[in-house]
Amino acid sequence: MASTDKPLLADSLFPELKRQLTEDPSLRPNVKALFIVNVLRKKQKAATWYLAINGKANEPHITKHESELTDTERHLKKIRIEVEDADFFNFITGGLTGFRAYMTGKLKVKGDLMLAQKLEEFFRKMGGVERAMEFINKDPALQAQREQQKAIKAKL
């Protein structure tokens, strides 16, 4: 895995997603799948996150450790997603749609593409962009990254 001193944005955002889904069961999607998200940095795998979602009634399991998944979670339909950390951040903050990311090669999906789209639908319905921005504005490191992304976009 790629290493760097700068922490991954995904490593802050996935735990926040887990917290919100635990605290508010009404946000849980009615989907049954295991999303395996490989987060890249400079095209090298930097982290893998597992999002085991087993219906609306069950608490989702979001972890970096595959060994923590139950047998039931391991046997859910698998969707593998590969995305650069910066592109994941842009997706979370509303600057990049899943469709555009997929069509431009910034997001790679192996598995059921329709099920992968449900992850984006669920995220949007729960007010993901607004919630993410709220969380980012409370975290100085994430806020700095957001400002850096804005500066890069302004130069383009």
PDB file of C-alpha atoms in Angstrom:
ATOM      1  CA  MET A   1       0.000   0.000   0.000  1.00  0.00           C
ATOM      2  CA  ALA A   2       1.139   3.519  -0.697  1.00  0.00           C
ATOM      3  CA  SER A   3       2.332   5.481   2.273  1.00  0.00           C
ATOM      4  CA  THR A   4       2.541   9.167   2.982  1.00  0.00           C
ATOM      5  CA  ASP A   5       2.567  11.477   5.974  1.00  0.00           C
ATOM      6  CA  LYS A   6      -0.711  13.076   4.905  1.00  0.00           C
ATOM      7  CA  PRO A   7      -3.732  11.134   6.230  1.00  0.00           C
ATOM      8  CA  LEU A   8      -6.341   9.877   3.804  1.00  0.00           C
ATOM      9  CA  LEU A   9      -9.554  11.869   3.685  1.00  0.00           C
ATOM     10  CA  ALA A  10     -11.473   8.597   3.418  1.00  0.00           C
ATOM     11  CA  ASP A  11     -10.070   7.595   6.813  1.00  0.00           C
ATOM     12  CA  SER A  12     -11.960  10.529   8.339  1.00  0.00           C
ATOM     13  CA  LEU A  13     -15.108  10.314   6.231  1.00  0.00           C
ATOM     14  CA  PHE A  14     -15.934   6.582   6.494  1.00  0.00           C
ATOM     15  CA  PRO A  15     -15.956   6.566  10.325  1.00  0.00           C
ATOM     16  CA  GLU A  16     -18.233   9.621  10.238  1.00  0.00           C
ATOM     17  CA  LEU A  17     -20.589   7.794   7.870  1.00  0.00           C
ATOM     18  CA  LYS A  18     -20.591   4.829  10.267  1.00  0.00           C
ATOM     19  CA  ARG A  19     -21.373   7.122  13.216  1.00  0.00           C
ATOM     20  CA  GLN A  20     -24.300   8.749  11.424  1.00  0.00           C
ATOM     21  CA  LEU A  21     -25.807   5.431  10.323  1.00  0.00           C
ATOM     22  CA  THR A  22     -25.464   4.048  13.841  1.00  0.00           C
ATOM     23  CA  GLU A  23     -27.044   7.107  15.468  1.00  0.00           C
ATOM     24  CA  ASP A  24     -29.902   7.479  12.977  1.00  0.00           C
ATOM     25  CA  PRO A  25     -31.296   4.138  11.693  1.00  0.00           C
ATOM     26  CA  SER A  26     -33.721   6.003   9.390  1.00  0.00           C
ATOM     27  CA  LEU A  27     -30.711   6.863   7.184  1.00  0.00           C
ATOM     28  CA  ARG A  28     -29.852   3.219   6.505  1.00  0.00           C
ATOM     29  CA  PRO A  29     -30.320   2.106   2.899  1.00  0.00           C
ATOM     30  CA  ASN A  30     -32.538  -0.821   1.975  1.00  0.00           C
ATOM     31  CA  VAL A  31     -29.673  -2.542   0.156  1.00  0.00           C
ATOM     32  CA  LYS A  32     -27.926  -5.847   0.737  1.00  0.00           C
ATOM     33  CA  ALA A  33     -24.332  -5.742  -0.477  1.00  0.00           C
ATOM     34  CA  LEU A  34     -20.706  -5.671   0.543  1.00  0.00           C
ATOM     35  CA  PHE A  35     -19.004  -2.621  -0.938  1.00  0.00           C
ATOM     36  CA  ILE A  36     -15.236  -3.049  -1.010  1.00  0.00           C
ATOM     37  CA  VAL A  37     -13.726   0.388  -1.557  1.00  0.00           C
ATOM     38  CA  ASN A  38     -10.061   0.552  -2.514  1.00  0.00           C
ATOM     39  CA  VAL A  39      -8.877   4.083  -1.852  1.00  0.00           C
ATOM     40  CA  LEU A  40      -5.883   5.078  -3.969  1.00  0.00           C
ATOM     41  CA  ARG A  41      -3.235   7.711  -3.656  1.00  0.00           C
ATOM     42  CA  LYS A  42      -1.282   8.415  -6.841  1.00  0.00           C
ATOM     43  CA  LYS A  43      -2.736   5.242  -8.398  1.00  0.00           C
ATOM     44  CA  GLN A  44      -1.413   3.060  -5.554  1.00  0.00           C
ATOM     45  CA  LYS A  45      -3.721   1.329  -3.098  1.00  0.00           C
ATOM     46  CA  ALA A  46      -3.555   3.277   0.159  1.00  0.00           C
ATOM     47  CA  ALA A  47      -6.476   1.725   2.079  1.00  0.00           C
ATOM     48  CA  THR A  48      -9.400  -0.628   1.729  1.00  0.00           C
ATOM     49  CA  TRP A  49     -12.738   0.022   3.398  1.00  0.00           C
ATOM     50  CA  TYR A  50     -15.513  -2.559   3.726  1.00  0.00           C
ATOM     51  CA  LEU A  51     -19.134  -1.371   3.863  1.00  0.00           C
ATOM     52  CA  ALA A  52     -21.375  -4.326   4.689  1.00  0.00           C
ATOM     53  CA  ILE A  53     -24.970  -3.203   4.295  1.00  0.00           C
ATOM     54  CA  ASN A  54     -27.541  -5.881   5.045  1.00  0.00           C
ATOM     55  CA  GLY A  55     -30.900  -4.154   4.726  1.00  0.00           C
ATOM     56  CA  LYS A  56     -32.530  -1.261   6.509  1.00  0.00           C
ATOM     57  CA  ALA A  57     -33.188  -3.173   9.752  1.00  0.00           C
ATOM     58  CA  ASN A  58     -29.542  -4.078  10.357  1.00  0.00           C
ATOM     59  CA  GLU A  59     -26.763  -1.776  11.450  1.00  0.00           C
ATOM     60  CA  PRO A  60     -24.208  -1.433   8.636  1.00  0.00           C
ATOM     61  CA  HIS A  61     -20.705  -2.637   9.356  1.00  0.00           C
ATOM     62  CA  ILE A  62     -18.052  -0.198   8.116  1.00  0.00           C
ATOM     63  CA  THR A  63     -14.455  -1.199   8.749  1.00  0.00           C
ATOM     64  CA  LYS A  64     -10.932  -1.251   7.332  1.00  0.00           C
ATOM     65  CA  HIS A  65     -10.443  -4.814   8.561  1.00  0.00           C
ATOM     66  CA  GLU A  66     -11.850  -7.622   6.449  1.00  0.00           C
ATOM     67  CA  SER A  67     -11.287 -10.013   9.364  1.00  0.00           C
ATOM     68  CA  GLU A  68     -13.996  -8.142  11.329  1.00  0.00           C
ATOM     69  CA  LEU A  69     -16.709  -9.066   8.803  1.00  0.00           C
ATOM     70  CA  THR A  70     -19.134 -11.819   9.777  1.00  0.00           C
ATOM     71  CA  ASP A  71     -19.725 -14.855   7.553  1.00  0.00           C
ATOM     72  CA  THR A  72     -23.104 -13.392   6.581  1.00  0.00           C
ATOM     73  CA  GLU A  73     -21.460 -10.100   5.567  1.00  0.00           C
ATOM     74  CA  ARG A  74     -18.749 -11.908   3.579  1.00  0.00           C
ATOM     75  CA  HIS A  75     -21.444 -13.679   1.551  1.00  0.00           C
ATOM     76  CA  LEU A  76     -23.340 -10.538   0.554  1.00  0.00           C
ATOM     77  CA  LYS A  77     -23.199  -9.573  -3.116  1.00  0.00           C
ATOM     78  CA  LYS A  78     -19.810  -7.869  -3.628  1.00  0.00           C
ATOM     79  CA  ILE A  79     -19.216  -4.593  -5.410  1.00  0.00           C
ATOM     80  CA  ARG A  80     -15.590  -3.512  -5.696  1.00  0.00           C
ATOM     81  CA  ILE A  81     -14.935   0.186  -6.089  1.00  0.00           C
ATOM     82  CA  GLU A  82     -11.584   1.803  -6.789  1.00  0.00           C
ATOM     83  CA  VAL A  83     -11.179   5.561  -6.411  1.00  0.00           C
ATOM     84  CA  GLU A  84      -8.442   8.105  -5.701  1.00  0.00           C
ATOM     85  CA  ASP A  85      -8.744   9.672  -2.257  1.00  0.00           C
ATOM     86  CA  ALA A  86      -9.106  13.182  -3.758  1.00  0.00           C
ATOM     87  CA  ASP A  87     -11.856  11.993  -6.145  1.00  0.00           C
ATOM     88  CA  PHE A  88     -13.659  10.295  -3.254  1.00  0.00           C
ATOM     89  CA  PHE A  89     -13.499  13.606  -1.395  1.00  0.00           C
ATOM     90  CA  ASN A  90     -14.911  15.434  -4.440  1.00  0.00           C
ATOM     91  CA  PHE A  91     -17.720  12.869  -4.682  1.00  0.00           C
ATOM     92  CA  ILE A  92     -18.571  13.216  -0.983  1.00  0.00           C
ATOM     93  CA  THR A  93     -18.626  17.013  -1.181  1.00  0.00           C
ATOM     94  CA  GLY A  94     -20.778  17.087  -4.323  1.00  0.00           C
ATOM     95  CA  GLY A  95     -18.097  18.158  -6.789  1.00  0.00           C
ATOM     96  CA  LEU A  96     -18.152  14.869  -8.698  1.00  0.00           C
ATOM     97  CA  THR A  97     -21.075  12.592  -9.533  1.00  0.00           C
ATOM     98  CA  GLY A  98     -20.669   8.833  -9.549  1.00  0.00           C
ATOM     99  CA  PHE A  99     -21.705   8.699 -13.213  1.00  0.00           C
ATOM    100  CA  ARG A 100     -19.157  11.312 -14.275  1.00  0.00           C
ATOM    101  CA  ALA A 101     -16.441   9.662 -12.191  1.00  0.00           C
ATOM    102  CA  TYR A 102     -17.221   6.269 -13.738  1.00  0.00           C
ATOM    103  CA  MET A 103     -17.372   7.586 -17.317  1.00  0.00           C
ATOM    104  CA  THR A 104     -14.058   9.448 -16.965  1.00  0.00           C
ATOM    105  CA  GLY A 105     -12.293   6.492 -15.339  1.00  0.00           C
ATOM    106  CA  LYS A 106     -11.920   8.188 -11.953  1.00  0.00           C
ATOM    107  CA  LEU A 107     -14.107   5.494 -10.414  1.00  0.00           C
ATOM    108  CA  LYS A 108     -13.770   1.829 -11.306  1.00  0.00           C
ATOM    109  CA  VAL A 109     -16.530  -0.617 -10.407  1.00  0.00           C
ATOM    110  CA  LYS A 110     -16.433  -4.407 -10.519  1.00  0.00           C
ATOM    111  CA  GLY A 111     -19.745  -6.073  -9.865  1.00  0.00           C
ATOM    112  CA  ASP A 112     -23.338  -4.920 -10.131  1.00  0.00           C
ATOM    113  CA  LEU A 113     -23.205  -1.371 -11.492  1.00  0.00           C
ATOM    114  CA  MET A 114     -26.872  -0.749 -10.637  1.00  0.00           C
ATOM    115  CA  LEU A 115     -26.213  -1.736  -7.028  1.00  0.00           C
ATOM    116  CA  ALA A 116     -23.175   0.564  -6.983  1.00  0.00           C
ATOM    117  CA  GLN A 117     -25.442   3.417  -8.129  1.00  0.00           C
ATOM    118  CA  LYS A 118     -27.735   2.714  -5.176  1.00  0.00           C
ATOM    119  CA  LEU A 119     -24.861   3.660  -2.875  1.00  0.00           C
ATOM    120  CA  GLU A 120     -24.760   7.119  -4.450  1.00  0.00           C
ATOM    121  CA  GLU A 121     -28.576   7.417  -4.355  1.00  0.00           C
ATOM    122  CA  PHE A 122     -28.588   6.490  -0.679  1.00  0.00           C
ATOM    123  CA  PHE A 123     -25.831   8.976   0.052  1.00  0.00           C
ATOM    124  CA  ARG A 124     -27.687  11.806  -1.701  1.00  0.00           C
ATOM    125  CA  LYS A 125     -31.032  10.962  -0.039  1.00  0.00           C
ATOM    126  CA  MET A 126     -29.504  11.088   3.428  1.00  0.00           C
ATOM    127  CA  GLY A 127     -28.241  14.605   2.706  1.00  0.00           C
ATOM    128  CA  GLY A 128     -24.707  13.313   2.356  1.00  0.00           C
ATOM    129  CA  VAL A 129     -23.209  16.400   0.755  1.00  0.00           C
ATOM    130  CA  GLU A 130     -24.617  18.707   3.419  1.00  0.00           C
ATOM    131  CA  ARG A 131     -23.652  16.340   6.245  1.00  0.00           C
ATOM    132  CA  ALA A 132     -20.168  15.877   4.806  1.00  0.00           C
ATOM    133  CA  MET A 133     -19.652  19.630   4.499  1.00  0.00           C
ATOM    134  CA  GLU A 134     -20.837  20.107   8.087  1.00  0.00           C
ATOM    135  CA  PHE A 135     -18.327  17.488   9.249  1.00  0.00           C
ATOM    136  CA  ILE A 136     -15.522  18.900   7.072  1.00  0.00           C
ATOM    137  CA  ASN A 137     -16.080  22.417   8.393  1.00  0.00           C
ATOM    138  CA  LYS A 138     -15.486  21.117  11.934  1.00  0.00           C
ATOM    139  CA  ASP A 139     -12.191  19.423  11.007  1.00  0.00           C
ATOM    140  CA  PRO A 140      -9.271  21.780  10.209  1.00  0.00           C
ATOM    141  CA  ALA A 141      -7.369  19.166   8.155  1.00  0.00           C
ATOM    142  CA  LEU A 142     -10.410  18.380   6.016  1.00  0.00           C
ATOM    143  CA  GLN A 143     -11.223  22.081   5.666  1.00  0.00           C
ATOM    144  CA  ALA A 144      -7.678  22.725   4.416  1.00  0.00           C
ATOM    145  CA  GLN A 145      -8.072  19.913   1.875  1.00  0.00           C
ATOM    146  CA  ARG A 146     -11.361  21.400   0.674  1.00  0.00           C
ATOM    147  CA  GLU A 147      -9.712  24.804   0.199  1.00  0.00           C
ATOM    148  CA  GLN A 148      -6.848  23.165  -1.676  1.00  0.00           C
ATOM    149  CA  GLN A 149      -9.349  21.413  -3.991  1.00  0.00           C
ATOM    150  CA  LYS A 150     -11.099  24.743  -4.652  1.00  0.00           C
ATOM    151  CA  ALA A 151      -7.776  26.402  -5.512  1.00  0.00           C
ATOM    152  CA  ILE A 152      -6.896  23.621  -7.949  1.00  0.00           C
ATOM    153  CA  LYS A 153     -10.304  23.893  -9.643  1.00  0.00           C
ATOM    154  CA  ALA A 154      -9.937  27.679  -9.920  1.00  0.00           C
ATOM    155  CA  LYS A 155      -6.649  27.247 -11.809  1.00  0.00           C
ATOM    156  CA  LEU A 156      -8.252  24.905 -14.364  1.00  0.00           C
TER     157      LEU A 156
END
